[in-house]
mmCIF file with all atom_site columns, C-alpha atoms and ligand atoms in Angstrom:
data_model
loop_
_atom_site.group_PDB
_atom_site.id
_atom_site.type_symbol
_atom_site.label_atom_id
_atom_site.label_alt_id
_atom_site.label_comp_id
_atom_site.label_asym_id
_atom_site.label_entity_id
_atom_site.label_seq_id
_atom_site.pdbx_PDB_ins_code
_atom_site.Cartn_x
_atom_site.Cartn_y
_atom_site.Cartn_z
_atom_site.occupancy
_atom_site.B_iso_or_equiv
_atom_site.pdbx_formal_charge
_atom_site.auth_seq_id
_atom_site.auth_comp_id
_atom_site.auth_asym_id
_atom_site.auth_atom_id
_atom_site.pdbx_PDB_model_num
ATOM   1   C CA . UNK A 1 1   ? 5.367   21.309 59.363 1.00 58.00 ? 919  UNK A CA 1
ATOM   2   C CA . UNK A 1 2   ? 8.590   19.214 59.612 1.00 78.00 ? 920  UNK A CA 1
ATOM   3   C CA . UNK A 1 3   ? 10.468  18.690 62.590 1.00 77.00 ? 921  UNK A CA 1
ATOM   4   C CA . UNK A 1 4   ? 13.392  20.553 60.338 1.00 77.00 ? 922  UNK A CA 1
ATOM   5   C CA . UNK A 1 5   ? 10.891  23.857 60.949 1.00 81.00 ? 923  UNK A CA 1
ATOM   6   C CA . UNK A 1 6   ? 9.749   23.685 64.744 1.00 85.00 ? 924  UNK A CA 1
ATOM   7   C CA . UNK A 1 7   ? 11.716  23.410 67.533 1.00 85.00 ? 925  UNK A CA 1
ATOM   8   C CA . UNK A 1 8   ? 10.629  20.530 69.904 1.00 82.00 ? 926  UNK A CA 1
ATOM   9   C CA . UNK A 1 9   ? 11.398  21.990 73.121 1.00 87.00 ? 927  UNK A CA 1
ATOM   10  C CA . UNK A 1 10  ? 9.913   25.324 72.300 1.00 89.00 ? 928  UNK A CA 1
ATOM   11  C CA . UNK A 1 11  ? 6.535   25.907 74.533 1.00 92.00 ? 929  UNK A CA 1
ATOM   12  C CA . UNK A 1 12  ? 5.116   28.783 76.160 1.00 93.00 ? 930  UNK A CA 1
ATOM   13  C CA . UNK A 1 13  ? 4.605   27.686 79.855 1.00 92.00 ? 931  UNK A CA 1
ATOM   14  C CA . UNK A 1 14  ? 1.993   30.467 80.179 1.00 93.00 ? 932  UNK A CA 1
ATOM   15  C CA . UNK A 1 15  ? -0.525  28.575 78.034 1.00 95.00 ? 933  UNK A CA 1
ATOM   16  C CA . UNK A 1 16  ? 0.431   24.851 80.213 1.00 96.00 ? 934  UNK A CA 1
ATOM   17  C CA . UNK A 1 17  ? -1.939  24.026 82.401 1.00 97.00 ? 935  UNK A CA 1
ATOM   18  C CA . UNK A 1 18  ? -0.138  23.446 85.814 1.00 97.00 ? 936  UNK A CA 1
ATOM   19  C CA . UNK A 1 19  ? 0.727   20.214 86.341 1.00 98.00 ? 937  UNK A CA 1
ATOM   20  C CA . UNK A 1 20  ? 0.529   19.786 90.295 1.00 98.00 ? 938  UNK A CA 1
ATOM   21  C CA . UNK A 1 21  ? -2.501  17.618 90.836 1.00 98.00 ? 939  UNK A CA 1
ATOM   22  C CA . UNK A 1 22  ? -1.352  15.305 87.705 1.00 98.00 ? 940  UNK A CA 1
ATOM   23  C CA . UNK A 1 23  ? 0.015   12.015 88.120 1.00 98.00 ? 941  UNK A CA 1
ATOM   24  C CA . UNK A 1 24  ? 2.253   10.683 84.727 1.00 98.00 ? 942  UNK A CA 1
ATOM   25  C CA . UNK A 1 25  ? 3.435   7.279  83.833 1.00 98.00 ? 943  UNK A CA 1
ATOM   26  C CA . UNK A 1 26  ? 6.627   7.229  81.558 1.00 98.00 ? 944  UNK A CA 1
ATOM   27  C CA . UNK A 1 27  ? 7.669   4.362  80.096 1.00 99.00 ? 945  UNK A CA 1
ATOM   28  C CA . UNK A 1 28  ? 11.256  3.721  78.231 1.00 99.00 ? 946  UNK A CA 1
ATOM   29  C CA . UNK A 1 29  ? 12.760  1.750  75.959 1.00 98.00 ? 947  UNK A CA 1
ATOM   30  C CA . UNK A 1 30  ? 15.947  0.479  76.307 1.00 98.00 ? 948  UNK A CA 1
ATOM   31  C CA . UNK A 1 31  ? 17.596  0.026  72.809 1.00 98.00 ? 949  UNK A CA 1
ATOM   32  C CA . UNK A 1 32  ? 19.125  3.377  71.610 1.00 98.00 ? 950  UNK A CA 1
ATOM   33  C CA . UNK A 1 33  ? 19.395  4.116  75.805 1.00 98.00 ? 951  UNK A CA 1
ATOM   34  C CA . UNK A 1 34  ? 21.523  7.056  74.886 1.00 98.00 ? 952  UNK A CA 1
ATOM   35  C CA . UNK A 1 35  ? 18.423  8.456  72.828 1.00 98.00 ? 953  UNK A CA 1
ATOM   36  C CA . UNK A 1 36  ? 15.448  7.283  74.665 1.00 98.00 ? 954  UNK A CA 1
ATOM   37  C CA . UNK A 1 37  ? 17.589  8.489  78.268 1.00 98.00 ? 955  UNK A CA 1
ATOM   38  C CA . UNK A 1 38  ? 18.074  11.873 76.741 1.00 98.00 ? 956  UNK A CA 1
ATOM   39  C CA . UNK A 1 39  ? 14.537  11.891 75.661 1.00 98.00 ? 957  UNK A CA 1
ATOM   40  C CA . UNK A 1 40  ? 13.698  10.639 79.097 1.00 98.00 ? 958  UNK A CA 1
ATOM   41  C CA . UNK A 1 41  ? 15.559  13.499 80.736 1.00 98.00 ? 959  UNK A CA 1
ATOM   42  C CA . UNK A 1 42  ? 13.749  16.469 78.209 1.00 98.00 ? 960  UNK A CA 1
ATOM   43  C CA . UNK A 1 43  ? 10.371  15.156 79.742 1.00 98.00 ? 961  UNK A CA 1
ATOM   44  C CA . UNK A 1 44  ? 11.404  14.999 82.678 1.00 98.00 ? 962  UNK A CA 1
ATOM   45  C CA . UNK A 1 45  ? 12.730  18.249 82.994 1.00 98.00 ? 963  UNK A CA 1
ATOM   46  C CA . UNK A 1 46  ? 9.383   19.657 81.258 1.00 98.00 ? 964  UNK A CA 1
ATOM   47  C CA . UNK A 1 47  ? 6.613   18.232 83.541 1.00 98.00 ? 965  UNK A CA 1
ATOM   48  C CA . UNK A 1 48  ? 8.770   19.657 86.250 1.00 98.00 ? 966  UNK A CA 1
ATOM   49  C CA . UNK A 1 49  ? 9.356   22.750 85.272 1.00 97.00 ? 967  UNK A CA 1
ATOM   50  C CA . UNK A 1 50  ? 5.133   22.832 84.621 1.00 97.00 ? 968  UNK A CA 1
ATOM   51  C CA . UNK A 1 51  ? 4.993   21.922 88.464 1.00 98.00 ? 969  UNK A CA 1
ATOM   52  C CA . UNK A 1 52  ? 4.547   18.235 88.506 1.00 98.00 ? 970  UNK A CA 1
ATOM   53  C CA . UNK A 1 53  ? 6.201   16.502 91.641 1.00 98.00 ? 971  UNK A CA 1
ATOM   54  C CA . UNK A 1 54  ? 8.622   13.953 91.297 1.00 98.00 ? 972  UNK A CA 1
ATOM   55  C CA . UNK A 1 55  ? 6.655   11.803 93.530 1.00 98.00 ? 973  UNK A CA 1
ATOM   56  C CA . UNK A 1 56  ? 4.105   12.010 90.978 1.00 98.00 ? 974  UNK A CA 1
ATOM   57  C CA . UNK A 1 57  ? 6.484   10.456 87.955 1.00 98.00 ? 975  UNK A CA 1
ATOM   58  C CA . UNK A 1 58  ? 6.641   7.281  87.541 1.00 98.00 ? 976  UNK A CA 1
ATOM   59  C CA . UNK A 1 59  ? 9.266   5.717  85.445 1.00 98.00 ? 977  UNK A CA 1
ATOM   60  C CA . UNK A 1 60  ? 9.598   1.845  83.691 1.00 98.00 ? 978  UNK A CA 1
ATOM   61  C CA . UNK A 1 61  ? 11.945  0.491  81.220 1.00 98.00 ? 979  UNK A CA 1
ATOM   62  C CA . UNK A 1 62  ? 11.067  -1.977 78.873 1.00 98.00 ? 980  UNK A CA 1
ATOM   63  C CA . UNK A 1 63  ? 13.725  -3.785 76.640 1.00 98.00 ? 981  UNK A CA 1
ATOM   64  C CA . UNK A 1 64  ? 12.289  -2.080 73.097 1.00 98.00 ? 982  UNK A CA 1
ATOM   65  C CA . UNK A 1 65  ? 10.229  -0.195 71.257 1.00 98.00 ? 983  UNK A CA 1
ATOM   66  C CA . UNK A 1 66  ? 7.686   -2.899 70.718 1.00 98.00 ? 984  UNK A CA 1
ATOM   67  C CA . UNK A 1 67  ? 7.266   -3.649 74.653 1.00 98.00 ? 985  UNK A CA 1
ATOM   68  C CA . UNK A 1 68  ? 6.536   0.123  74.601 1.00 98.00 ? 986  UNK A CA 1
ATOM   69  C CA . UNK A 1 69  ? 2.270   -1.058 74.267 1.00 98.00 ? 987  UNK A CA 1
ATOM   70  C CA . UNK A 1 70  ? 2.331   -3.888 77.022 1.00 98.00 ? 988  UNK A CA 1
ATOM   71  C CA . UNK A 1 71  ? 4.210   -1.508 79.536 1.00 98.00 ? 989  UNK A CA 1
ATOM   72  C CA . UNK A 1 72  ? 1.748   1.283  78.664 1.00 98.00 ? 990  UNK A CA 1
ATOM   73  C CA . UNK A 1 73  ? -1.080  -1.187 79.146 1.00 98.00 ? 991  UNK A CA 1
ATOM   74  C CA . UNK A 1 74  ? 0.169   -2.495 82.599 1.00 98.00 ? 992  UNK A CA 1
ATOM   75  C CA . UNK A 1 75  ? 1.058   0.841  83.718 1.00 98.00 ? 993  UNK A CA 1
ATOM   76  C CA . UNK A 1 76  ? -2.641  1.944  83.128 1.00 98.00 ? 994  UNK A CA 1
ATOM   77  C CA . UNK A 1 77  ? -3.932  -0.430 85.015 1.00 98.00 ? 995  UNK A CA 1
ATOM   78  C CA . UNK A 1 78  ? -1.755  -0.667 88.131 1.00 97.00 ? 996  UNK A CA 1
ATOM   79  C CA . UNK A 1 79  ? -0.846  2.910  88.647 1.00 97.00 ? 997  UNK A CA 1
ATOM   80  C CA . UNK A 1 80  ? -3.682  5.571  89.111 1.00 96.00 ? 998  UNK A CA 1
ATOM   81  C CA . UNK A 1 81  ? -1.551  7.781  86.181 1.00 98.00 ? 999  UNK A CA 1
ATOM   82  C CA . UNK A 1 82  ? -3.448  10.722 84.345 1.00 98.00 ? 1000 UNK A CA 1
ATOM   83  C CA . UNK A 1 83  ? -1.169  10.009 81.056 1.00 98.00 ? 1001 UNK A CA 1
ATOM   84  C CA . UNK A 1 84  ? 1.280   8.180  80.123 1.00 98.00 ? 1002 UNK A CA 1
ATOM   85  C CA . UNK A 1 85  ? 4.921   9.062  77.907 1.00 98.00 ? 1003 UNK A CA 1
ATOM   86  C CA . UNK A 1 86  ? 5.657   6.246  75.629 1.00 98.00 ? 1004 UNK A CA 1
ATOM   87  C CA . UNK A 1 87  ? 9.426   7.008  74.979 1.00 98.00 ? 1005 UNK A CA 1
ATOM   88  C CA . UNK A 1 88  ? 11.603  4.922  71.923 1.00 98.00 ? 1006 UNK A CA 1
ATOM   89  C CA . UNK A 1 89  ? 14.159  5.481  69.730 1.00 98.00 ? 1007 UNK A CA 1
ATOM   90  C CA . UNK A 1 90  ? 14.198  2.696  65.938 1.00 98.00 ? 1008 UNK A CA 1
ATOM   91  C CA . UNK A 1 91  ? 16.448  3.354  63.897 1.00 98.00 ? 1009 UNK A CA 1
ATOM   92  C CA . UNK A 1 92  ? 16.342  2.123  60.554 1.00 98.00 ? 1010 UNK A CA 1
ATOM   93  C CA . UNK A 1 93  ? 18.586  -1.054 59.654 1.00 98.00 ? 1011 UNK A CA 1
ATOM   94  C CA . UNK A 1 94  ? 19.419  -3.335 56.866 1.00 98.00 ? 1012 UNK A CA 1
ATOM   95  C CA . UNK A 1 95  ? 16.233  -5.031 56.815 1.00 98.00 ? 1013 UNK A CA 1
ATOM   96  C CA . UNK A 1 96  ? 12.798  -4.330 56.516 1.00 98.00 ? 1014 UNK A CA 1
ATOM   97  C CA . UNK A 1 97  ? 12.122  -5.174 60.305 1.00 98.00 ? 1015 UNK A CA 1
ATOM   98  C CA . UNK A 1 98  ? 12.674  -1.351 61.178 1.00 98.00 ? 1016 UNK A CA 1
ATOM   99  C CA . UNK A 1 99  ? 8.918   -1.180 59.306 1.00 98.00 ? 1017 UNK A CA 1
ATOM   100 C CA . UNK A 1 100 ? 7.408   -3.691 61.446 1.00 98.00 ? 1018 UNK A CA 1
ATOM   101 C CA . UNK A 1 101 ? 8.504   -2.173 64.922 1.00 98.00 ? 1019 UNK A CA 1
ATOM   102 C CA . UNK A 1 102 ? 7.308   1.136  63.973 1.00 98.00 ? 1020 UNK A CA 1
ATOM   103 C CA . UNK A 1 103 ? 3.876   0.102  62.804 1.00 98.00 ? 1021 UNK A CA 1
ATOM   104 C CA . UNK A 1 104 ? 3.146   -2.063 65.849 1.00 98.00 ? 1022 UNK A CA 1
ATOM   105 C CA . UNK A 1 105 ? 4.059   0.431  67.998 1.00 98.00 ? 1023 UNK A CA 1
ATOM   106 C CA . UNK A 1 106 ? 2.390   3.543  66.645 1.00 98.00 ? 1024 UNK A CA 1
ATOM   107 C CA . UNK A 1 107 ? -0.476  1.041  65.501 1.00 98.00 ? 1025 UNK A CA 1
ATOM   108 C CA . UNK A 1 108 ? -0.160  -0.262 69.714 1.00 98.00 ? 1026 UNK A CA 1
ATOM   109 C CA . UNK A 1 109 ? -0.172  2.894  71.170 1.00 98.00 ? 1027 UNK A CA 1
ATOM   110 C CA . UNK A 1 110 ? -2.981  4.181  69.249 1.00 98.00 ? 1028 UNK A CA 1
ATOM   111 C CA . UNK A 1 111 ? -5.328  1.498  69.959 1.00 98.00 ? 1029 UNK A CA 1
ATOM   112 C CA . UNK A 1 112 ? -4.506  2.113  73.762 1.00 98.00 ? 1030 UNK A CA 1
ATOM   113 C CA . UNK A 1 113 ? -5.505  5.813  72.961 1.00 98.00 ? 1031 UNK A CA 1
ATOM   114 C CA . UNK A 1 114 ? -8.729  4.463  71.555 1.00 98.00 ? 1032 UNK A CA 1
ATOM   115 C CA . UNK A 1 115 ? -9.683  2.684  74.801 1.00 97.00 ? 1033 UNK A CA 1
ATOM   116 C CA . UNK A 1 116 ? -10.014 6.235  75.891 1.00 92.00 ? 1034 UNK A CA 1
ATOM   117 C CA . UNK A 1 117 ? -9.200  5.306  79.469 1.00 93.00 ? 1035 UNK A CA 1
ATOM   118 C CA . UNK A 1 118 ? -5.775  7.099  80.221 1.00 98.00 ? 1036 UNK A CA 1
ATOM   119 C CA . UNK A 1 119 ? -3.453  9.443  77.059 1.00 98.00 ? 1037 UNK A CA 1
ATOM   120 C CA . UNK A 1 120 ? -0.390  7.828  75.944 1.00 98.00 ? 1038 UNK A CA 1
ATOM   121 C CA . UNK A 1 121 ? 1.671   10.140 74.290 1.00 98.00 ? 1039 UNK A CA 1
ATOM   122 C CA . UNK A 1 122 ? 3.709   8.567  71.290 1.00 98.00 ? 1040 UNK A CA 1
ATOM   123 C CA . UNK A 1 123 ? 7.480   9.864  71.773 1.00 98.00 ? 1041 UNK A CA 1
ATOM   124 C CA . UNK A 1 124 ? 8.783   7.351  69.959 1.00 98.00 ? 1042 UNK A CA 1
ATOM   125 C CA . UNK A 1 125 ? 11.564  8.298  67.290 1.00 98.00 ? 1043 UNK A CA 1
ATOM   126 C CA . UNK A 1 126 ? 11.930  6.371  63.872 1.00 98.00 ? 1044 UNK A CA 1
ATOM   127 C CA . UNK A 1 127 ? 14.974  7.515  62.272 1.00 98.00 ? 1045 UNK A CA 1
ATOM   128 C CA . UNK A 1 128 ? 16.906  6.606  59.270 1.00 98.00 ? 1046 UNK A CA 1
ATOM   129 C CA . UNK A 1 129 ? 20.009  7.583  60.706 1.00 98.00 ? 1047 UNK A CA 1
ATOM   130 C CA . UNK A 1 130 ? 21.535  7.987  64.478 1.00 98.00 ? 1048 UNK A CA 1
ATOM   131 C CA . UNK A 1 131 ? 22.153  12.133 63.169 1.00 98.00 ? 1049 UNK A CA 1
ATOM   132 C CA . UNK A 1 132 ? 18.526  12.081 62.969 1.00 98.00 ? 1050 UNK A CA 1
ATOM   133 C CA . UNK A 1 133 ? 18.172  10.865 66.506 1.00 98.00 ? 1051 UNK A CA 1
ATOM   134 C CA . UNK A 1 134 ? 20.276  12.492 67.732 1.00 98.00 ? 1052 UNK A CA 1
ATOM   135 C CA . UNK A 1 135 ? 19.163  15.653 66.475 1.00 97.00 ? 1053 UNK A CA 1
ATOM   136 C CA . UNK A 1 136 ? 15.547  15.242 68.323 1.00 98.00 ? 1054 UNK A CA 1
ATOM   137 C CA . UNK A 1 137 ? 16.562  14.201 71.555 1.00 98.00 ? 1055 UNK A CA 1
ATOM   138 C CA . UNK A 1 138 ? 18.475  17.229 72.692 1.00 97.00 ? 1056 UNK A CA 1
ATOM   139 C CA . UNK A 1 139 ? 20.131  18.327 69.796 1.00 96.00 ? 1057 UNK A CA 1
ATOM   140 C CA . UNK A 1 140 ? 19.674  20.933 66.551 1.00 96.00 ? 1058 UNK A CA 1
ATOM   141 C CA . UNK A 1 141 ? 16.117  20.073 66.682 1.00 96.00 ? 1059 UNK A CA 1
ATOM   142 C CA . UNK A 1 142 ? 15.179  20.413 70.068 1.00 97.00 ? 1060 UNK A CA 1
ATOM   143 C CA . UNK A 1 143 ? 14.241  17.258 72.624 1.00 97.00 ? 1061 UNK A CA 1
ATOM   144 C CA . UNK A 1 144 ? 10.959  15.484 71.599 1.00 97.00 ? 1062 UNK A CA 1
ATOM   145 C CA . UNK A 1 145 ? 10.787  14.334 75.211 1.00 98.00 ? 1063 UNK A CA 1
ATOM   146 C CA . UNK A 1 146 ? 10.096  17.941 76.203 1.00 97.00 ? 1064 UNK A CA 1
ATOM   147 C CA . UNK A 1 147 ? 7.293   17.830 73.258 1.00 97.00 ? 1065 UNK A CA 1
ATOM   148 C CA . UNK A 1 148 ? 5.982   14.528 74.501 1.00 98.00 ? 1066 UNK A CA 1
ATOM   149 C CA . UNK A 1 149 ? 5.951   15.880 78.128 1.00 98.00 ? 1067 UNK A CA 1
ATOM   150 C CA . UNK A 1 150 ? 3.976   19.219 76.848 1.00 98.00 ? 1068 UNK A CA 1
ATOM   151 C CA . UNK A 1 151 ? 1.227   16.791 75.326 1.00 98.00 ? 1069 UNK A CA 1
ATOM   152 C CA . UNK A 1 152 ? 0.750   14.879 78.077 1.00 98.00 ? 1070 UNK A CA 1
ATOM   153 C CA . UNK A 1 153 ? -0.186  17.789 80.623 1.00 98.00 ? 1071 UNK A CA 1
ATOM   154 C CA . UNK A 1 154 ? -2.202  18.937 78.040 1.00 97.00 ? 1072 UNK A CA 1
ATOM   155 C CA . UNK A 1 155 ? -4.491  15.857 77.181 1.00 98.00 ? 1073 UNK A CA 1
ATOM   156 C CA . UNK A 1 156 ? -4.377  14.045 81.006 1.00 98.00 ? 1074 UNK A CA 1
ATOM   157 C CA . UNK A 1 157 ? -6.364  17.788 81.757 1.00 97.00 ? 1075 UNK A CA 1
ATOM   158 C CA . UNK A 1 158 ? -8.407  16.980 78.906 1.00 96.00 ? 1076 UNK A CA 1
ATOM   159 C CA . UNK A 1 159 ? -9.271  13.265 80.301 1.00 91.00 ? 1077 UNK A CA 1
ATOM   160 C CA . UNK A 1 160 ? -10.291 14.157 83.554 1.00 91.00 ? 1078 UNK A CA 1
HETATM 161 N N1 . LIG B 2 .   ? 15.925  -2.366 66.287 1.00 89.38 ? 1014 LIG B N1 1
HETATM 162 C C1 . LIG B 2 .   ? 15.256  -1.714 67.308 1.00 89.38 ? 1014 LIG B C1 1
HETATM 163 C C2 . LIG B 2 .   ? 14.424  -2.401 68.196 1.00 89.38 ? 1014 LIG B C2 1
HETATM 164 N N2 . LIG B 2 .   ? 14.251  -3.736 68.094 1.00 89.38 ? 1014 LIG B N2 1
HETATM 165 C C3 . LIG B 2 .   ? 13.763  -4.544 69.204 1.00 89.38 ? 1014 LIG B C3 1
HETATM 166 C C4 . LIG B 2 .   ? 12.228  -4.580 69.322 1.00 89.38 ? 1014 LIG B C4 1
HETATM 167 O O1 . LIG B 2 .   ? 11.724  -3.334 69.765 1.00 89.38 ? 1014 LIG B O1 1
HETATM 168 C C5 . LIG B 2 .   ? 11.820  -5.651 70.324 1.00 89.38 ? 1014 LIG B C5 1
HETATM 169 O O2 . LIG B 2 .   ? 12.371  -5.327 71.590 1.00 89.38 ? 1014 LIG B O2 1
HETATM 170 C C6 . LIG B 2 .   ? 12.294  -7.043 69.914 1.00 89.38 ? 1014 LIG B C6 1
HETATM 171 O O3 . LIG B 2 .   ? 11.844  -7.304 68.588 1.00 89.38 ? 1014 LIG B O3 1
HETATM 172 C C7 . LIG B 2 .   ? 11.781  -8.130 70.867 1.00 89.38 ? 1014 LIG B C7 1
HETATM 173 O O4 . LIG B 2 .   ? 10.385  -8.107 70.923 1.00 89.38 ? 1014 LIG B O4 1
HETATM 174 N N3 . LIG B 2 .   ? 13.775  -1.732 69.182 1.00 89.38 ? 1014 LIG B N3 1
HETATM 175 C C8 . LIG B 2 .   ? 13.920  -0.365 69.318 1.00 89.38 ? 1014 LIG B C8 1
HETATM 176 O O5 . LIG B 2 .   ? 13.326  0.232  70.214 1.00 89.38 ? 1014 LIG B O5 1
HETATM 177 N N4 . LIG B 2 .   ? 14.737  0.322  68.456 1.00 89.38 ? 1014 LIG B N4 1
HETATM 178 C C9 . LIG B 2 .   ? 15.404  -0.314 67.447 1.00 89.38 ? 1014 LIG B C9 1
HETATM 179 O O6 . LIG B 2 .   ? 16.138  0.370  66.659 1.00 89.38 ? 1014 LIG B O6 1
HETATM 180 C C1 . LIG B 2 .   ? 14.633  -1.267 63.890 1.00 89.38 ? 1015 LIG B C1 1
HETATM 181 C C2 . LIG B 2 .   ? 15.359  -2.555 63.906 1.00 89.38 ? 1015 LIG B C2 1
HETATM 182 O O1 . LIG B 2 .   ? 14.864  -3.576 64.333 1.00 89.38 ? 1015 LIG B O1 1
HETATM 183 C C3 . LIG B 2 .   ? 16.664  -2.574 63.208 1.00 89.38 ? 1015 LIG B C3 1
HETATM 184 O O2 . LIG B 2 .   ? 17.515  -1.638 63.859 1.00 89.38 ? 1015 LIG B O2 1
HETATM 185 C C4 . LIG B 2 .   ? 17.308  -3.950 63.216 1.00 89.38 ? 1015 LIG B C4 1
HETATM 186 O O3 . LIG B 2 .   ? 18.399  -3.880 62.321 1.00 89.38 ? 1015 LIG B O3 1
HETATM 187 P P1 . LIG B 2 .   ? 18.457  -4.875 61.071 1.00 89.38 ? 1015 LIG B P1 1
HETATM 188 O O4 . LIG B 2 .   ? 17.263  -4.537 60.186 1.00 89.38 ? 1015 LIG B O4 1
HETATM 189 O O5 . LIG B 2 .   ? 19.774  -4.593 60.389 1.00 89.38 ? 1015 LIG B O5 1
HETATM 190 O O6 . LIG B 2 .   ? 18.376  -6.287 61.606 1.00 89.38 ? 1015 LIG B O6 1
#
């Protein structure tokens, strides 16, 4: 199902495990900041509202998307989190390096997910056009940040 057909900030908070006990990592880009702080603020907003503590959220900023992996990496290791948010916004220039960034990322993030030790949740947008980010970090299409933040209660439960 396409984005187009499913709001991203639709959950039922019923079926969310509470989120008390959990500990969460977040880590943010810094191109696009007026995406990637909007998606910041959607998770944020999310694991609170599921009852995480503020205390328990902690936040980095790395300069782009493709730092995204080794700020995941060091935040697994130094911080005690039970998942981690992985939060970027590409959007798609005039050259082909829009490709590259988006494959090392998702490819980076993935094999951090495949060490198994702590989730990393990819909320990382790759857009053709700013409308298109725009419309997933707060906009017609929900916030994927409040997605992202769903997932990550959700599988740091799992990992325990
Ligand atoms: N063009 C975008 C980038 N490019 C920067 C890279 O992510 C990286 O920081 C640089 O190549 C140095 O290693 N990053 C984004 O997050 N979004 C973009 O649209
Ligand atoms: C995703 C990118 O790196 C891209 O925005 C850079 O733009 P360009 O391809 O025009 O250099």
């Amino acid at each position: 199902m396409a984005t187009e057909n499913k709001n991203l900030s639709v959950y039922d908070k019923t079926k969310i495990p509470n989120a008390t006990s959990l500990r969460f990592g977040i880590v943010v880009s810094e191109w696009n900041a007026e995406i990637t702080n909007a998606l910041l603020k959607g998770a944020q907003e999310a694991l609170l509202d599921c009852g995480a503590l503020s205390k328990n959220i902690i936040q980095w900023n790395v300069p782009g998307s493709f730092e995204l992996v080794f700020g995941c990496k060091k935040m697994i290791a130094s911080q005690q989190v039970n998942a981690v948010i992985a939060i970027g916004s590409v959007i798609r220039g005039e050259t082909s390096h829009f490709d590259f960034v988006c494959s090392a990322t998702a490819e980076g993030i993935k094999d951090l997910n495949t060490a198994g030790e702590v989730p990393v949740i990819f909320c990382v947008l790759t857009d053709d056009t700013w409308q298109q980010a725009k419309d997933r970090s707060g906009g017609k299409h929900g916030n994927k940040g409040t997605e992202a933040a769903i997932a990550a209660i959700q599988m740091a439960v799992l990992g325990r």
